[in-house]
mmCIF file of C-alpha atoms and ligand atoms in Angstrom:
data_model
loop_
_atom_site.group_PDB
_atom_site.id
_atom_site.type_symbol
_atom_site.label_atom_id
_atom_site.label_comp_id
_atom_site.label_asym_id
_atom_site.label_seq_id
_atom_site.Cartn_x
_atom_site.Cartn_y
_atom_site.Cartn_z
ATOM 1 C CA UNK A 1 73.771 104.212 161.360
ATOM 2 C CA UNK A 2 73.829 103.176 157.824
ATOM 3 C CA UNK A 3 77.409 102.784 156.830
ATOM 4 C CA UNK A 4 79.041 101.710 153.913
ATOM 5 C CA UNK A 5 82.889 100.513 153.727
ATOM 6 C CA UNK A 6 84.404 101.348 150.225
ATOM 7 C CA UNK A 7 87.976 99.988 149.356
ATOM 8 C CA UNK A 8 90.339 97.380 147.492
ATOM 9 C CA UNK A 9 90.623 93.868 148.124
ATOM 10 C CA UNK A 10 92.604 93.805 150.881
ATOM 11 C CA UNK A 11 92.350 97.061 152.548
ATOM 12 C CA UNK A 12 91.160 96.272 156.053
ATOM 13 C CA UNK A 13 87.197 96.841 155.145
ATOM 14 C CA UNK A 14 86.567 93.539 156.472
ATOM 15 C CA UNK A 15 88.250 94.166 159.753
ATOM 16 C CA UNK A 16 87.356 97.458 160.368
ATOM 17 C CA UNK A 17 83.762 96.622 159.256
ATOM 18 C CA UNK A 18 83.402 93.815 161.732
ATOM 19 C CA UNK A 19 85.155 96.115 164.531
ATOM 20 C CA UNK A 20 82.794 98.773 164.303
ATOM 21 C CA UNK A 21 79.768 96.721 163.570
ATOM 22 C CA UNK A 22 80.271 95.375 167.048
ATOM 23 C CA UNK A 23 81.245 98.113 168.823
ATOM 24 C CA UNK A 24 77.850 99.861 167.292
ATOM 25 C CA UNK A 25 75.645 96.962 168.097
ATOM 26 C CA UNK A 26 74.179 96.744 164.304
ATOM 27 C CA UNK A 27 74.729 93.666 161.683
ATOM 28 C CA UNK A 28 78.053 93.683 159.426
ATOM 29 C CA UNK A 29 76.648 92.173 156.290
ATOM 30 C CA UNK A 30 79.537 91.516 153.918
ATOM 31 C CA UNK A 31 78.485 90.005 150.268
ATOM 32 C CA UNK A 32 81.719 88.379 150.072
ATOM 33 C CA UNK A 33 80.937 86.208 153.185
ATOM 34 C CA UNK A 34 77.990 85.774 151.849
ATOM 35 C CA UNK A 35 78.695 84.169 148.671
ATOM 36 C CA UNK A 36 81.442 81.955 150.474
ATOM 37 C CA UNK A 37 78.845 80.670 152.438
ATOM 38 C CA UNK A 38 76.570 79.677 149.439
ATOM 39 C CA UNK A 39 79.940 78.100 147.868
ATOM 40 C CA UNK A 40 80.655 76.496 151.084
ATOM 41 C CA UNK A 41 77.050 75.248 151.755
ATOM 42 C CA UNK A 42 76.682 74.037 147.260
ATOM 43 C CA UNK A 43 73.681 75.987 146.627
ATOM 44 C CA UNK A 44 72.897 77.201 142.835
ATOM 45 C CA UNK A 45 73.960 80.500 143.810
ATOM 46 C CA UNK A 46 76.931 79.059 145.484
ATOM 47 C CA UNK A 47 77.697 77.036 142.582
ATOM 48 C CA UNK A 48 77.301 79.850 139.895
ATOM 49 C CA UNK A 49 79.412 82.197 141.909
ATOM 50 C CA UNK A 50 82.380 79.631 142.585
ATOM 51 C CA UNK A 51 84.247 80.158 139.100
ATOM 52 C CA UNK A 52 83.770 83.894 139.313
ATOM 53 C CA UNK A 53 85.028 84.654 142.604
ATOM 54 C CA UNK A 54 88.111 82.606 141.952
ATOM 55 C CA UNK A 55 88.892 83.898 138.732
ATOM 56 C CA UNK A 56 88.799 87.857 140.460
ATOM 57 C CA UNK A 57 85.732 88.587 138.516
ATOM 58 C CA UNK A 58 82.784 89.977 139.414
ATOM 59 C CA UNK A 59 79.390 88.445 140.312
ATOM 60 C CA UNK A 60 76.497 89.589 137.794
ATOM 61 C CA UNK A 61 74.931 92.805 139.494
ATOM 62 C CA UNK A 62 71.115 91.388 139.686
ATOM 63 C CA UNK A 63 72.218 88.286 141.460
ATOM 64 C CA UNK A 64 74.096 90.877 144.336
ATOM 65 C CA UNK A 65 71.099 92.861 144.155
ATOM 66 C CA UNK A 66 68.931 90.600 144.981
ATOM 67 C CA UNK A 67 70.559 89.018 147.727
ATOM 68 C CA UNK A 68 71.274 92.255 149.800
ATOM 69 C CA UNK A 69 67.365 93.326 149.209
ATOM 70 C CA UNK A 70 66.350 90.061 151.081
ATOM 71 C CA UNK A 71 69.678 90.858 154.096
ATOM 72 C CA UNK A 72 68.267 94.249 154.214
ATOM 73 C CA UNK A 73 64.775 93.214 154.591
ATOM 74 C CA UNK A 74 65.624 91.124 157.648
ATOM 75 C CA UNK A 75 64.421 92.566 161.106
ATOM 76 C CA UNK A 76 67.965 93.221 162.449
ATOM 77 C CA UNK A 77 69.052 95.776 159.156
ATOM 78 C CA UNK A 78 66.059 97.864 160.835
ATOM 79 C CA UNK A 79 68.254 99.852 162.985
ATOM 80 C CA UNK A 80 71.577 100.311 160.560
ATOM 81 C CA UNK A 81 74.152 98.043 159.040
ATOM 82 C CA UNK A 82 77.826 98.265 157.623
ATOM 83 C CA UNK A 83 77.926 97.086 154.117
ATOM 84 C CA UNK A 84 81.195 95.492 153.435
ATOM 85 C CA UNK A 85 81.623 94.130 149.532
ATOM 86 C CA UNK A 86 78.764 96.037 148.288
ATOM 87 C CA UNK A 87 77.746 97.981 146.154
ATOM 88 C CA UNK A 88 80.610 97.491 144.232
ATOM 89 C CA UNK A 89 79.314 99.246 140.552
ATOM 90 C CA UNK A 90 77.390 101.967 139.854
ATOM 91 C CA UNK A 91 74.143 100.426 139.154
ATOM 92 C CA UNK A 92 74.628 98.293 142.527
ATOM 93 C CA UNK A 93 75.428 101.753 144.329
ATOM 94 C CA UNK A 94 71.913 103.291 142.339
ATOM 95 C CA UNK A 95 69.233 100.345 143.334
ATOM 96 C CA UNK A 96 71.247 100.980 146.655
ATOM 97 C CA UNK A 97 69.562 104.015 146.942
ATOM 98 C CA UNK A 98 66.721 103.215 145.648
ATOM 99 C CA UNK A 99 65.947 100.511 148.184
ATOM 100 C CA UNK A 100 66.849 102.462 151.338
ATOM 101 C CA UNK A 101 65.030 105.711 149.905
ATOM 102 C CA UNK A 102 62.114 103.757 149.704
ATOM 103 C CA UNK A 103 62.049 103.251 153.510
ATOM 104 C CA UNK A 104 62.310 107.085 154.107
ATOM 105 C CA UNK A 105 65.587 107.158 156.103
ATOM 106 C CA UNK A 106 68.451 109.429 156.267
ATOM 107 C CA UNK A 107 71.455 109.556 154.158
ATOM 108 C CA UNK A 108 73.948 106.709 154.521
ATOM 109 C CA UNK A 109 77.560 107.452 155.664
ATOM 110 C CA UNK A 110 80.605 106.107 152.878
ATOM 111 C CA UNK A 111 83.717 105.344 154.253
ATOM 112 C CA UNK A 112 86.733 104.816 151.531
ATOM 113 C CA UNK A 113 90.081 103.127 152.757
ATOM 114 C CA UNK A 114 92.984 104.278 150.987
ATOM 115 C CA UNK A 115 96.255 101.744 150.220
ATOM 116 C CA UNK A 116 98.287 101.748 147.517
ATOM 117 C CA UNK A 117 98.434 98.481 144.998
ATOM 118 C CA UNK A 118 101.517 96.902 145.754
ATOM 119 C CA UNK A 119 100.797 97.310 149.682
ATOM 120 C CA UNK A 120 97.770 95.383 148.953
ATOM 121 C CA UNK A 121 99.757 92.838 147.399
ATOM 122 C CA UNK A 122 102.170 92.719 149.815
ATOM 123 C CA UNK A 123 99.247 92.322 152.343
ATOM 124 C CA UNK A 124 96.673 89.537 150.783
ATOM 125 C CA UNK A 125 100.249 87.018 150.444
ATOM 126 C CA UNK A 126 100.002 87.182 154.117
ATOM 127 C CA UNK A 127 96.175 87.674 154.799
ATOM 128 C CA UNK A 128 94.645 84.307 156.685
ATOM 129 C CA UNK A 129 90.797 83.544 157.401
ATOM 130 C CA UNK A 130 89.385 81.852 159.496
ATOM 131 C CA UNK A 131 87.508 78.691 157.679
ATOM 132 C CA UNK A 132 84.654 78.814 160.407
ATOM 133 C CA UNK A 133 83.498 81.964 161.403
ATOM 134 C CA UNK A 134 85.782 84.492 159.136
ATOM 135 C CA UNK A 135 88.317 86.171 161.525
ATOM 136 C CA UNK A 136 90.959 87.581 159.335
ATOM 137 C CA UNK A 137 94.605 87.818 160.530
ATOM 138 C CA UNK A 138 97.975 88.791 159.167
ATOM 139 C CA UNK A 139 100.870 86.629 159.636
ATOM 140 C CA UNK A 140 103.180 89.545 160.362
ATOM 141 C CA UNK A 141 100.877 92.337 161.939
ATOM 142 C CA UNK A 142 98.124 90.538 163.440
ATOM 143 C CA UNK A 143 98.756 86.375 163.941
ATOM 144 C CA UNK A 144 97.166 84.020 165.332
ATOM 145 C CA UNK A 145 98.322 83.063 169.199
ATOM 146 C CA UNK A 146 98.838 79.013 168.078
ATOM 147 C CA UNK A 147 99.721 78.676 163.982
ATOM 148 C CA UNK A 148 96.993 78.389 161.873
ATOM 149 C CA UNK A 149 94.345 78.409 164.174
ATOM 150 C CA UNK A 150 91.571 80.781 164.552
ATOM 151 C CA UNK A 151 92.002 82.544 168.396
ATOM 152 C CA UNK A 152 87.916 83.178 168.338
ATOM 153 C CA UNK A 153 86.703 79.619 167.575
ATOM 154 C CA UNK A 154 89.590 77.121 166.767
ATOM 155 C CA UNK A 155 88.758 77.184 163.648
ATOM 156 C CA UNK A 156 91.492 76.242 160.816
ATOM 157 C CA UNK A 157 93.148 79.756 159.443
ATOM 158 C CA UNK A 158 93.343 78.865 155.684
ATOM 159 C CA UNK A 159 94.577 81.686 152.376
ATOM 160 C CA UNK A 160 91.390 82.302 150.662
ATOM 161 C CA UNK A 161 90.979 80.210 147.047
ATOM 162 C CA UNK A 162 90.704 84.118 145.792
ATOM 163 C CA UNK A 163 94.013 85.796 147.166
ATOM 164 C CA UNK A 164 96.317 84.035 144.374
ATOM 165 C CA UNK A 165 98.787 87.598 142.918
ATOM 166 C CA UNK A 166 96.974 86.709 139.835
ATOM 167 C CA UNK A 167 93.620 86.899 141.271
ATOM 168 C CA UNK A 168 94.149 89.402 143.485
ATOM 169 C CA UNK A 169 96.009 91.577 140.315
ATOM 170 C CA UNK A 170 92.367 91.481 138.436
ATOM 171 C CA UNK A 171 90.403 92.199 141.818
ATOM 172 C CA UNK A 172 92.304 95.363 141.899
ATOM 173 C CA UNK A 173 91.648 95.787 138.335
ATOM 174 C CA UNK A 174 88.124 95.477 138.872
ATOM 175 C CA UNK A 175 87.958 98.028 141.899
ATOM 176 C CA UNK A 176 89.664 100.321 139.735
ATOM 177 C CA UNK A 177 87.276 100.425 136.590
ATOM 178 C CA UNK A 178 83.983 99.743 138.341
ATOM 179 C CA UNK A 179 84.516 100.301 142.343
ATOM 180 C CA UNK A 180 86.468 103.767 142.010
ATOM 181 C CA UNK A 181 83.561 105.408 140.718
ATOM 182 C CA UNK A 182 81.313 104.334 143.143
ATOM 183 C CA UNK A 183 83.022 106.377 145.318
ATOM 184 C CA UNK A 184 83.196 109.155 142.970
ATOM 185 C CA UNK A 185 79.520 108.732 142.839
ATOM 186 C CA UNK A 186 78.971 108.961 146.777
ATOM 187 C CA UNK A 187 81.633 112.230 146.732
ATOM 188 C CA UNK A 188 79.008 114.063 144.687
ATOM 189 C CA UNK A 189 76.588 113.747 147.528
ATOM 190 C CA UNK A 190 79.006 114.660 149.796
ATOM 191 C CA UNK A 191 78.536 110.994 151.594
ATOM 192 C CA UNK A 192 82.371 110.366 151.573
ATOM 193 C CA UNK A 193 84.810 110.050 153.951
ATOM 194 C CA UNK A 194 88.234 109.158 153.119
ATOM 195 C CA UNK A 195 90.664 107.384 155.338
ATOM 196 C CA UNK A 196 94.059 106.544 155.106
ATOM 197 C CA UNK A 197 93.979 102.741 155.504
ATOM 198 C CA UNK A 198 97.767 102.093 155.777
ATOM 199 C CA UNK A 199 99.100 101.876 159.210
ATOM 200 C CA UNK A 200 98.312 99.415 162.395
ATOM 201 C CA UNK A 201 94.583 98.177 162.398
ATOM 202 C CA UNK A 202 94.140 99.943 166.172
ATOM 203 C CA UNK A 203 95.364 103.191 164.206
ATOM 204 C CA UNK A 204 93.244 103.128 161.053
ATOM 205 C CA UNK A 205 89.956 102.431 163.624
ATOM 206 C CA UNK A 206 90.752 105.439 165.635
ATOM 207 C CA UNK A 207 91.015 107.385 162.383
ATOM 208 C CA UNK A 208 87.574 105.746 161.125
ATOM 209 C CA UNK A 209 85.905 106.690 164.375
ATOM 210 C CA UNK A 210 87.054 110.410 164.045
ATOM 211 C CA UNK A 211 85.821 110.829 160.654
ATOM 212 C CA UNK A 212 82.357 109.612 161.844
ATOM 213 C CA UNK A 213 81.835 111.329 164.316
HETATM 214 P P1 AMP B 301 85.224 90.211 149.118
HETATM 215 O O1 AMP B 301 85.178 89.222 150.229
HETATM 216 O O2 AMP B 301 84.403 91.441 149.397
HETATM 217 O O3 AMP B 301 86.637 90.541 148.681
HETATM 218 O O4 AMP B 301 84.500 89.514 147.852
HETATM 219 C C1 AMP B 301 85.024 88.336 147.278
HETATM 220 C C2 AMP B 301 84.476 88.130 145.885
HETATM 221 O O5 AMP B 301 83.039 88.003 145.945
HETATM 222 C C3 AMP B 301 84.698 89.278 144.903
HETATM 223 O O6 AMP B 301 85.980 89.242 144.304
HETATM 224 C C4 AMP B 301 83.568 89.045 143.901
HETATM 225 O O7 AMP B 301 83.862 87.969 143.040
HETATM 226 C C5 AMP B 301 82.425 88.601 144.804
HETATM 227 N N1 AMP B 301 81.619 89.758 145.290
HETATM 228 C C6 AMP B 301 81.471 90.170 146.577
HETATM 229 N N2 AMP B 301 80.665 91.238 146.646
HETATM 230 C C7 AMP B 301 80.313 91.536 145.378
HETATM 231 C C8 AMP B 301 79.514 92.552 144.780
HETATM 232 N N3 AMP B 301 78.909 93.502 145.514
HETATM 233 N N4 AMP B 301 79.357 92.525 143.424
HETATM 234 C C9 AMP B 301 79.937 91.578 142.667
HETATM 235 N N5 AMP B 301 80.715 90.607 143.161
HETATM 236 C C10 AMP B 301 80.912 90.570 144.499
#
């Protein structure tokens, strides 16, 4: 299973991504995670990306590239993956294909989650993540059992530096002018599945698991 989660900021790809990753036994790589742990750990990378990821913007495409060719290199990408974050332009979405066509496998599967702006608004104000290991809750649909801490690891349940409206407002932006057509890109193959991603996480899985299967 090669499966790629398509969607706004704030449209569940990161939970629903880590759901079915486990429930398929393959690796959820997410770029975003990814970066936050070079910004986290003050690597070059980590250091260059910092500004950008605050400001909504997006990180230069060769750097991405070149970070999920070495993830997909890695033994455990052998037998699938769920991209989550990535590829997030058209060129990304192109050398994409170009690396996985390259190791002769079959066609990957696109999954697009569907919310309106101002839901995702409403939703990232009240999005929490887990500074540890990345859990992501909801203060009103899905919180923690003890107040800002993580239920998986204890961890401290902060707002990402990234979900400011402002932020958030050109994140959107950005989906919209250079993520949208991604999708429009994988439609053309007939890769695409699209799935209404408003509703109860438990409700939007089921729905993901039906159009896979
Ligand atoms: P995410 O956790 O997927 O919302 O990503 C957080 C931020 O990381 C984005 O707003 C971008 O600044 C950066 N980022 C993550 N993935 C990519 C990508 N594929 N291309 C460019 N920037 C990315």
């Amino acid at each position: 299973m090669k499966l790629i989660f398509i969607g706004p900021p704030g449209s569940g790809k990161g939970t629903q991504a880590k759901r079915l990753a486990s429930r398929f036994g393959i690796p959820h790589i997410s770029t975003g995670d990814m970066l936050r742990e070079a910004v986290a750990e003050g690597t070059p990378l980590g250091q260059q990306a910092d500004a950008i990821m605050k400001s909504g913007a997006l990180v230069p495409d060769d750097i991405m590239i070149g970070m999920i060719r070495e993830r997909l290199a890695r033994p455990d990408a052998g037998k699938g993956f769920i991209l989550d974050g990535f590829p997030r332009t058209l060129v990304q979405a192109e050398k994409l294909d170009a690396l996985i066509s390259g190791n002769g496998s079959e066609p990957m599967r696109v999954v697009r989650l569907l919310v309106p702006d101002e839901a995702i608004v409403k939703r990232i104000a009240l999005r929490r993540t887990c500074a540890q290991c990345g859990a992501i809750y909801h203060l009103e649909n899905q919180p923690p059992k003890v107040d800002g801490v993580c239920d998986r690891c204890g961890g401290e349940l902060i707002a990402r530096p990234d979900d400011t409206e402002g932020a958030v407002r050109k994140r959107l932006e950005s989906f919209h002018r250079q993520t949208a057509p991604v999708a429009d890109y994988y439609k053309s193959k007939s890769w695409l599945k699209e799935v209404d991603g408003t509703g109860p996480v438990d409700q939007v899985f089921e729905k993901i698991e039906k159009s896979l299967s």
